[in-house]
Coordinates of C-alpha atoms and ligand atoms in Angstrom, one line a residue:
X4 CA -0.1 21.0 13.0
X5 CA 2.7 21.0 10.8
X6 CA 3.6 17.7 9.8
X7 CA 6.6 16.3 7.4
X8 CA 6.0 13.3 5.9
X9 CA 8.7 11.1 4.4
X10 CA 7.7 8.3 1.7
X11 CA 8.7 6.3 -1.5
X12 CA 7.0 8.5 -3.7
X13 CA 6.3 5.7 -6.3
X14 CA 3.0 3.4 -7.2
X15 CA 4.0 1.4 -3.6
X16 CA 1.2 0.8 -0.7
X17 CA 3.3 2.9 1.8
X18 CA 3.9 5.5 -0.8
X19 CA -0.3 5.8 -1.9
X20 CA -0.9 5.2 2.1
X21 CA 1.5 8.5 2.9
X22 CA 0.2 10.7 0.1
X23 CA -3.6 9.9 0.7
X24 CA -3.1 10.3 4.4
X25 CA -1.1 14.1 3.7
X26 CA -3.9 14.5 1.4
X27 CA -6.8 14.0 3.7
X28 CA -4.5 16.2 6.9
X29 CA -4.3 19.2 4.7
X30 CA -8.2 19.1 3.6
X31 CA -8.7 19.0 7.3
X32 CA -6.7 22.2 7.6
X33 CA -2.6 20.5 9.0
X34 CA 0.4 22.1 6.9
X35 CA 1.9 18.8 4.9
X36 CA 5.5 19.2 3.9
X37 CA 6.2 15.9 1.8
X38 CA 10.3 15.3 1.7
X39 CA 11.2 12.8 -1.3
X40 CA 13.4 12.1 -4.0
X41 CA 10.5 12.7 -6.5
X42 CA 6.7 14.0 -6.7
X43 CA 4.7 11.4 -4.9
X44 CA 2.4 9.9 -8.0
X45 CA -0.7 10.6 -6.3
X46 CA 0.3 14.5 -5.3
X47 CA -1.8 15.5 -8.2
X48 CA -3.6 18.6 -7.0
X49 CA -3.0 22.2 -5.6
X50 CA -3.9 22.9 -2.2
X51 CA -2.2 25.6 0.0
X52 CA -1.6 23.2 2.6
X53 CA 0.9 21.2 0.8
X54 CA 4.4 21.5 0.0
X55 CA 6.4 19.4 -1.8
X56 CA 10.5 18.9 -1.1
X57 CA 12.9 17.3 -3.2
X58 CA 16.0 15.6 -1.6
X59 CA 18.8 16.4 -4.2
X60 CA 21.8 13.7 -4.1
X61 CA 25.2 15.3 -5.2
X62 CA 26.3 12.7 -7.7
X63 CA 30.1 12.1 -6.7
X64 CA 32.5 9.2 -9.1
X65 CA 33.6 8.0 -6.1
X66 CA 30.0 7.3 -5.4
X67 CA 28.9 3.7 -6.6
X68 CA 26.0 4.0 -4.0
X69 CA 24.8 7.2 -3.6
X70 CA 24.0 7.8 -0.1
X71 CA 20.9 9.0 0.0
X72 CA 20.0 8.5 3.6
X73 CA 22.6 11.3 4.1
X74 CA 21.0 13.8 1.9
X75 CA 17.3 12.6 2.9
X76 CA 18.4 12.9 6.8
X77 CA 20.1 16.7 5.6
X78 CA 16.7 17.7 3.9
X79 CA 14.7 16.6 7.1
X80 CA 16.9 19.3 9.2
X81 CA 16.7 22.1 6.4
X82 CA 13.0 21.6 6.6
X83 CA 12.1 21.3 10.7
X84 CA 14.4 24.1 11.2
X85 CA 13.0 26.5 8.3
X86 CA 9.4 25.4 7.9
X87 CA 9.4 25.4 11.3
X88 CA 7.6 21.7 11.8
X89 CA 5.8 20.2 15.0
X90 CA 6.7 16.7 13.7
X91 CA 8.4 14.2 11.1
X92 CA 6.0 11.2 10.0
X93 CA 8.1 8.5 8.3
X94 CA 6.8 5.3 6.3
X95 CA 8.5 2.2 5.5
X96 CA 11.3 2.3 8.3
X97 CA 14.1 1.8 5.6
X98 CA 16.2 4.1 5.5
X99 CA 13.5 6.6 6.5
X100 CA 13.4 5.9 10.0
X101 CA 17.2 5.7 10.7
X102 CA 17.5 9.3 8.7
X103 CA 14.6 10.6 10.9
X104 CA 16.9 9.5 13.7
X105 CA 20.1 11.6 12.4
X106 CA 17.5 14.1 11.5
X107 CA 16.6 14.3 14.8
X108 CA 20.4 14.2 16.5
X109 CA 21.2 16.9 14.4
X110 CA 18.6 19.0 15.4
X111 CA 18.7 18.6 18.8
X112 CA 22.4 19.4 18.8
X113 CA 20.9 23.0 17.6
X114 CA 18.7 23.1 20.3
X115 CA 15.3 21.8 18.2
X116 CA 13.1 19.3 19.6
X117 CA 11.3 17.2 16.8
X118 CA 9.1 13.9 17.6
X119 CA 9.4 11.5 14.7
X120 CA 6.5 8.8 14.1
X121 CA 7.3 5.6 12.2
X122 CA 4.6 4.2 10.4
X123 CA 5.6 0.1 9.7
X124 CA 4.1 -0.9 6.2
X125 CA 5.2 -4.8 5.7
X126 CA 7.8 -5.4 3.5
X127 CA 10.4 -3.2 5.6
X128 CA 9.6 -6.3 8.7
X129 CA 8.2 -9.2 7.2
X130 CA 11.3 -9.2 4.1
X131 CA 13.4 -6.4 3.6
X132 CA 13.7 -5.4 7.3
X133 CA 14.9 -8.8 9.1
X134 CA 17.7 -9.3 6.8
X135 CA 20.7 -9.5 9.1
X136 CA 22.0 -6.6 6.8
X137 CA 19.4 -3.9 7.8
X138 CA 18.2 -5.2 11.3
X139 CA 20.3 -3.9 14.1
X140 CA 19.5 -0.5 12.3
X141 CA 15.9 -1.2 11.8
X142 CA 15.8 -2.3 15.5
X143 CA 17.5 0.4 16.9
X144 CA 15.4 3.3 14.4
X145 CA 12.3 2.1 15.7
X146 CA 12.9 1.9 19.0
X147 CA 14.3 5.4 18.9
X148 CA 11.2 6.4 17.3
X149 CA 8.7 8.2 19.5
X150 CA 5.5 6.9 18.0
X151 CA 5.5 3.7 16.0
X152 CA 1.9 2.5 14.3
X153 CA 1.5 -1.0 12.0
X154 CA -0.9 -1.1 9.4
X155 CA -2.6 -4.3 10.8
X156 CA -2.1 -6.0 13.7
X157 CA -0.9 -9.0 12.0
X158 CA 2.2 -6.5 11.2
X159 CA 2.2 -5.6 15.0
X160 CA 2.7 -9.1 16.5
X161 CA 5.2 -10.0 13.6
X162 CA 7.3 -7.1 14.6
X163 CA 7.5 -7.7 18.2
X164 CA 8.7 -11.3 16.4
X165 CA 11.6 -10.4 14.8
X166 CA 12.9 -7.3 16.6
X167 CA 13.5 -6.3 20.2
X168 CA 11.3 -3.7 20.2
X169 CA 10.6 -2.4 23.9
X170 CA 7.8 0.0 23.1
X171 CA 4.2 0.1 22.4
X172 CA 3.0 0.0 18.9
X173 CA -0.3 1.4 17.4
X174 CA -1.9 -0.4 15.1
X175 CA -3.9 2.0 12.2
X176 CA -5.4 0.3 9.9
X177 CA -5.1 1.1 6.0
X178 CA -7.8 3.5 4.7
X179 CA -9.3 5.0 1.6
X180 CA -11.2 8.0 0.6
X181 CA -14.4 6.6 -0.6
X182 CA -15.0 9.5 -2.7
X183 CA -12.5 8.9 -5.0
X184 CA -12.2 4.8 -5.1
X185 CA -15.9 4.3 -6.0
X186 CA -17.9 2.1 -8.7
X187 CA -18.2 4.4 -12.1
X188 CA -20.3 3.9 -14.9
X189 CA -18.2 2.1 -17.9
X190 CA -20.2 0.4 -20.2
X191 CA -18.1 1.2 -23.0
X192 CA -15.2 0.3 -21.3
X193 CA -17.1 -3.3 -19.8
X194 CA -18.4 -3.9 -23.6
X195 CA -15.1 -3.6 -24.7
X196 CA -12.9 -6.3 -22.1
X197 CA -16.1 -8.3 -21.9
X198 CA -18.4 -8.1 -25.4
X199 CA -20.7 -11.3 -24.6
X200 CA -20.7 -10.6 -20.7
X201 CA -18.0 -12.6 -19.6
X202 CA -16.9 -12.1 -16.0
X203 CA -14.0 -9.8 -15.4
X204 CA -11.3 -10.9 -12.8
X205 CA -8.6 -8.4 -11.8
X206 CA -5.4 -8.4 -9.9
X207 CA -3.1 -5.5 -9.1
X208 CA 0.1 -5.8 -7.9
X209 CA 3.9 -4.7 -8.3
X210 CA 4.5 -8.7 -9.9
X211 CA 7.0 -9.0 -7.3
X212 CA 7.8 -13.2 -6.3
X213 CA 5.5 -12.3 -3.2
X214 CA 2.1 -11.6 -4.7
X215 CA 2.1 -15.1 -6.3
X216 CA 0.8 -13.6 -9.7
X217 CA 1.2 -17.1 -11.3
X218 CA -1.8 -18.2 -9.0
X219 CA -3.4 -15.8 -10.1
X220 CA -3.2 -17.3 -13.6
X221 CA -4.0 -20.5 -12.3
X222 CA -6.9 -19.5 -10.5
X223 CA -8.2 -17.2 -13.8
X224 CA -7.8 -20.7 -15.9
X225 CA -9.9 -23.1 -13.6
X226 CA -12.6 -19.9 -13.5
X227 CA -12.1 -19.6 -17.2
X228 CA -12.8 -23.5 -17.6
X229 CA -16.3 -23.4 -16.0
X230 CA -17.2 -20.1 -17.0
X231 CA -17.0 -17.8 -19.9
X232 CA -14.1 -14.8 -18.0
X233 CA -11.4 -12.1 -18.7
X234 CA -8.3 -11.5 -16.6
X235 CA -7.2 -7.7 -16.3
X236 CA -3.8 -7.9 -14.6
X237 CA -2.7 -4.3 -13.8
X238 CA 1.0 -3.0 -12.9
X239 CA 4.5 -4.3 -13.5
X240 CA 7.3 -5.6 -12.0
X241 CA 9.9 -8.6 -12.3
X242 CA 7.8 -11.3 -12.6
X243 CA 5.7 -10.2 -15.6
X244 CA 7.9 -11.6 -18.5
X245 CA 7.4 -14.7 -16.4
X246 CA 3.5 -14.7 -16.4
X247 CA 3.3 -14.2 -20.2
X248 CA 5.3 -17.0 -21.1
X249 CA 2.7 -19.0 -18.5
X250 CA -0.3 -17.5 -20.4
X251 CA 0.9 -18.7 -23.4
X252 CA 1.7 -21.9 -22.2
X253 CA -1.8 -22.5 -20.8
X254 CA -3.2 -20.8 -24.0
X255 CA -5.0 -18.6 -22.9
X256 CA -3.7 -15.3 -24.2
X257 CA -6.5 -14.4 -25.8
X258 CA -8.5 -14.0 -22.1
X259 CA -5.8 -12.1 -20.5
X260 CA -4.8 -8.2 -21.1
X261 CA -1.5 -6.9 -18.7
X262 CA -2.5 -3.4 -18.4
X263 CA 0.7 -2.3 -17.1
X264 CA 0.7 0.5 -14.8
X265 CA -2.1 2.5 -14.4
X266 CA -2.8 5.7 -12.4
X267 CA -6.7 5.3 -12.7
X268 CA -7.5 2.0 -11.4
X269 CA -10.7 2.5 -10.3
X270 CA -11.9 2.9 -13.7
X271 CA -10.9 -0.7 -14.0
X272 CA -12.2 -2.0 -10.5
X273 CA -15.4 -0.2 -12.1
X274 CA -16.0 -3.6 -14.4
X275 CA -15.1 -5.8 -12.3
X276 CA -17.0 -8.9 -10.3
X277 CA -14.1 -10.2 -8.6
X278 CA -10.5 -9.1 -7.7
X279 CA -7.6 -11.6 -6.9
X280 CA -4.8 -11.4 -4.0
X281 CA -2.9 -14.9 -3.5
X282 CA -0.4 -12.9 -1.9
X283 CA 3.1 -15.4 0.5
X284 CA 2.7 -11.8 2.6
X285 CA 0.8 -9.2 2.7
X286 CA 0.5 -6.6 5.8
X287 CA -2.6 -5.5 4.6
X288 CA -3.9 -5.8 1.3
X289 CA -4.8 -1.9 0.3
X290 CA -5.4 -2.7 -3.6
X291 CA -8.3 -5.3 -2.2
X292 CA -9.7 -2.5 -0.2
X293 CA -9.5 -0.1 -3.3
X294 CA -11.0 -3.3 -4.8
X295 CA -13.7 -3.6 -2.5
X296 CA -14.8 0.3 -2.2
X297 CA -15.8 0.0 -6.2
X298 CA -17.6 -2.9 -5.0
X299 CA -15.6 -5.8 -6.4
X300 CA -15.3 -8.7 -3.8
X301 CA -12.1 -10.3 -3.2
X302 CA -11.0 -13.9 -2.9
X303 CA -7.1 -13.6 -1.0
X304 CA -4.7 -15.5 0.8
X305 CA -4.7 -15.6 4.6
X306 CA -1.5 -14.2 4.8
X307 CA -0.2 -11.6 6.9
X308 CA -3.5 -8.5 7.7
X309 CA -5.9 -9.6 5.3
X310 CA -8.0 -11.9 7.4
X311 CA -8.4 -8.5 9.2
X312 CA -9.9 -6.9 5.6
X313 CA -11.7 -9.6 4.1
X314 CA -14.9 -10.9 5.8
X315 CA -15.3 -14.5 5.3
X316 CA -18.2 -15.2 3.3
X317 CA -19.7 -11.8 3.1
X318 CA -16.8 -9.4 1.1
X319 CA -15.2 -12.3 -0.3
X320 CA -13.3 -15.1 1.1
X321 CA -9.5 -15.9 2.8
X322 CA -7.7 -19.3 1.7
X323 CA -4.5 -21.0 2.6
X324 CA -1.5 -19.5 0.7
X325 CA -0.7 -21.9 -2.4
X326 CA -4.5 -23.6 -2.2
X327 CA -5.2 -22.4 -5.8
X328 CA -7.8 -25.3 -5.6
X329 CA -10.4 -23.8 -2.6
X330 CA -9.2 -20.1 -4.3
X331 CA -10.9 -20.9 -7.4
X332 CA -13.9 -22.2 -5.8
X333 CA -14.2 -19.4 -3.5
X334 CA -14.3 -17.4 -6.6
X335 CA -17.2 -19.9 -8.6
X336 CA -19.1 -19.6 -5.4
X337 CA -18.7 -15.6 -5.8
X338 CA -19.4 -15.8 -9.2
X339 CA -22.4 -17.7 -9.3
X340 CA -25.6 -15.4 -10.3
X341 CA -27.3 -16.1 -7.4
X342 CA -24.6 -14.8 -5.3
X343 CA -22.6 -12.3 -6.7
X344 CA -25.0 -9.3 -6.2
X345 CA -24.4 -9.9 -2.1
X346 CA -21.4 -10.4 -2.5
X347 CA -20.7 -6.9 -4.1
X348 CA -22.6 -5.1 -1.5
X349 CA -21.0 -6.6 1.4
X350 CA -17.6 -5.4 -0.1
X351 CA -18.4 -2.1 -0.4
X352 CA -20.3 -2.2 3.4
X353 CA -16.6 -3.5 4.6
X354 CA -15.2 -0.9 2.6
X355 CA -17.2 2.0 4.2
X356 CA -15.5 0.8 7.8
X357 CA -12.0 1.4 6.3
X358 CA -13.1 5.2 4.9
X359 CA -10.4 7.8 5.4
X360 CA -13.0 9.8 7.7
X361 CA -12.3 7.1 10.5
X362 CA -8.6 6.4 10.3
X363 CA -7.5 9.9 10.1
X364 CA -8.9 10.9 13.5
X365 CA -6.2 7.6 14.6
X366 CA -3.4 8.9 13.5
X367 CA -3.7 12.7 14.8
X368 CA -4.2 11.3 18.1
X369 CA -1.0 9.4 17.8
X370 CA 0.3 13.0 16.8
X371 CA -1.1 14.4 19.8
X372 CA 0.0 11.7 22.2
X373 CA 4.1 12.5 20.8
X374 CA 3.5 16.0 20.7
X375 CA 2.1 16.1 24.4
X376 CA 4.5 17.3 27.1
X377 CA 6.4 14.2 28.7
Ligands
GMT15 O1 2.7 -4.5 -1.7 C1 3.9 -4.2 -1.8 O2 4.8 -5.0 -2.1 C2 4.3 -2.7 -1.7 C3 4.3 -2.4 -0.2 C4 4.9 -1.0 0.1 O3 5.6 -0.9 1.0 O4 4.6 -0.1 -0.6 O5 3.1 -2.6 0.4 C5 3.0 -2.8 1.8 O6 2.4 -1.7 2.3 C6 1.0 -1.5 2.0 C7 0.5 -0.2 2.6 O7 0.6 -0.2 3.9 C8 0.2 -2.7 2.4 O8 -1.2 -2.6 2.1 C9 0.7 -4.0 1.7 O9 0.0 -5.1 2.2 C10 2.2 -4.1 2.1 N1 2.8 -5.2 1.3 C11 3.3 -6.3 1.8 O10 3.2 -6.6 3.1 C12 3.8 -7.4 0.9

């Protein structure tokens, strides 16, 4: 098939979800035509399969917002008409599911008949996309759509909440390519965070309000109290100056290195015995299954998809959003010597049900199922 896949091309779940998933089509022989404002971070390789297609916004004074959904929707026809595509896969329905739709309008006015698929990733429902300023557009978009998947079923039942949606929607769960997120050898790099074999928690996020980094802290002190530890925070984002002035008012600075944004994370996950996610919302949780496939097991919220990723009790633990208290001792329980070795395995044994080989196969068949004749 030839398939043009719309993302954010930045560090973002949807955007790592989009890439990895064009990624793992083209290995499996598909054409991928990626169409973005940027190169997607993880589009890091040559393959004849892929193509890459920059949407270019005319900057114009009168402009104060430039409209990309215009020039995104514009690249979308230049692309099906000349590349000659079987189908437009957009994730995150803002704006990329209304553009598909214009996309779509414009093409058909040309005689061109091009089935889009909407791919719903969380934020775009559960925040962004119920705000009375985007949702009679986000409503109508995905309703237009002719596939729609959710990347948990949690997602699924909250957007049949919010929005009048009066079709059927897929869920497809998150995935990863085990050969790439797996447990390395780093003793230098563990000797160095942790010198005297303290334990090593990590937490990755965007620091946005939503991923509730200052429980993290929290959580990391009470550890740190019972047990020699290091916190690894990785990324960036609004809240960070926040949760340095927080470390330094619990004094513990001296435990706690923000990596900032990193492109290899698994080289971190690779010293790690336990990865935190006290996330207000979360549709999924893919940085605790990146977490989970280098065998690190996770103690999360219950919010949103993960109780659909984390196994209670054998890859980690769920626990009320807020309840830093039963969080931290999930995590001593996890800790413990006589438990964390299980522990470890049984992440990675989740892991392995989430590899790409088994979700891919999903999401063709929703490819076949738009592209079949009606
Ligand atoms: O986590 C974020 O805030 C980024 C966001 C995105 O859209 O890039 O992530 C969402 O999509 C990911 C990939 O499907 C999911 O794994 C995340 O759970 C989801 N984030 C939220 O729902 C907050």
């Amino acid at each position: 098939m030839k398939i043009g896949i719309v993302c954010y091309p930045t560090f973002g779940g949807s955007g790592v979800v989009a890439t990895e998933l064009g990624k793992g089509l083209a290995k499996k022989g598909h054409e991928i035509h990626f169409i973005t404002y940027s190169q997607p971070t993880r589009l890091d390789f040559f393959s004849e399969n892929l193509y890459y297609h920059e949407v270019y916004m005319e900057p114009y004074p009168l402009f104060a917002y430039p409209p990309y959904e215009l020039a995104l929707a514009s690249k979308m026809v230049d692309v099906v008409r000349y590349e000659k595509l079987d189908l437009l896969h957009v994730h995150y329905a803002i704006p990329h599911a209304s553009a598909a739709y214009m996309a779509k309008q414009i093409l058909k006015s040309q005689g061109i008949s091009i089935p889009v698929v909407t791919t719903l990733h969380g934020t775009d429902i559960t925040l962004v996309g119920k705000n009375a300023s985007y949702a009679p557009v986000v409503t109508f978009s995905i309703n237009e759509s002719d596939g729609i998947t959710a990347v948990s079923e949690s997602l699924r039942q909250e957007t049949y909440q919010h929005f009048e949606i009066h079709k059927d929607i897929t869920v497809v769960h998150n995935f990863i390519d085990l050969e790439r997120f797996k447990k390395q050898k780093k003793d230098h790099f563990k000797t160095a965070i942790s010198p005297g074999g303290e334990k090593v928690v990590v937490h990755t996020s965007n620091f946005r309000k939503v991923k509730r980094v200052d429980d993290v802290i929290r959580i990391f002190q009470q550890i740190r109290e019972a047990m020699p530890a290091r916190l690894l925070l990785v990324g960036d984002g609004p809240e960070r100056p926040k949760m340095e002035k927080l470390c330094r008012e619990l004094k513990i600075c001296d435990d706690v290195r923000f990596l900032g944004k990193l492109e290899a994370v698994e080289e971190v996950l690779s010293v790690a015995d336990l990865f935190l996610m006290p996330s207000e919302k979360e549709s999924f949780g893919l940085a605790a299954l990146e977490a989970m496939a280098c065998e690190v097991p996770v103690v999360s919220s219950n919010a949103g998809g993960l109780p659909e990723l984390v196994v209670d009790g054998v890859s980690g633990f769920t626990c009320p959003v807020g309840d830093t208290r039963q969080m931290t001792e999930r995590a001593l329980f996890i800790l413990a010597d006589e438990n964390l070795q299980r522990f470890k395995e049984g992440a990675l044994a989740r892991a392995r049900e989430f590899d790409i080989s088994n979700i891919l196969p999903q999401y063709e068949a929703v490819y076949e199922q738009v592209l079949a004749p009606k």
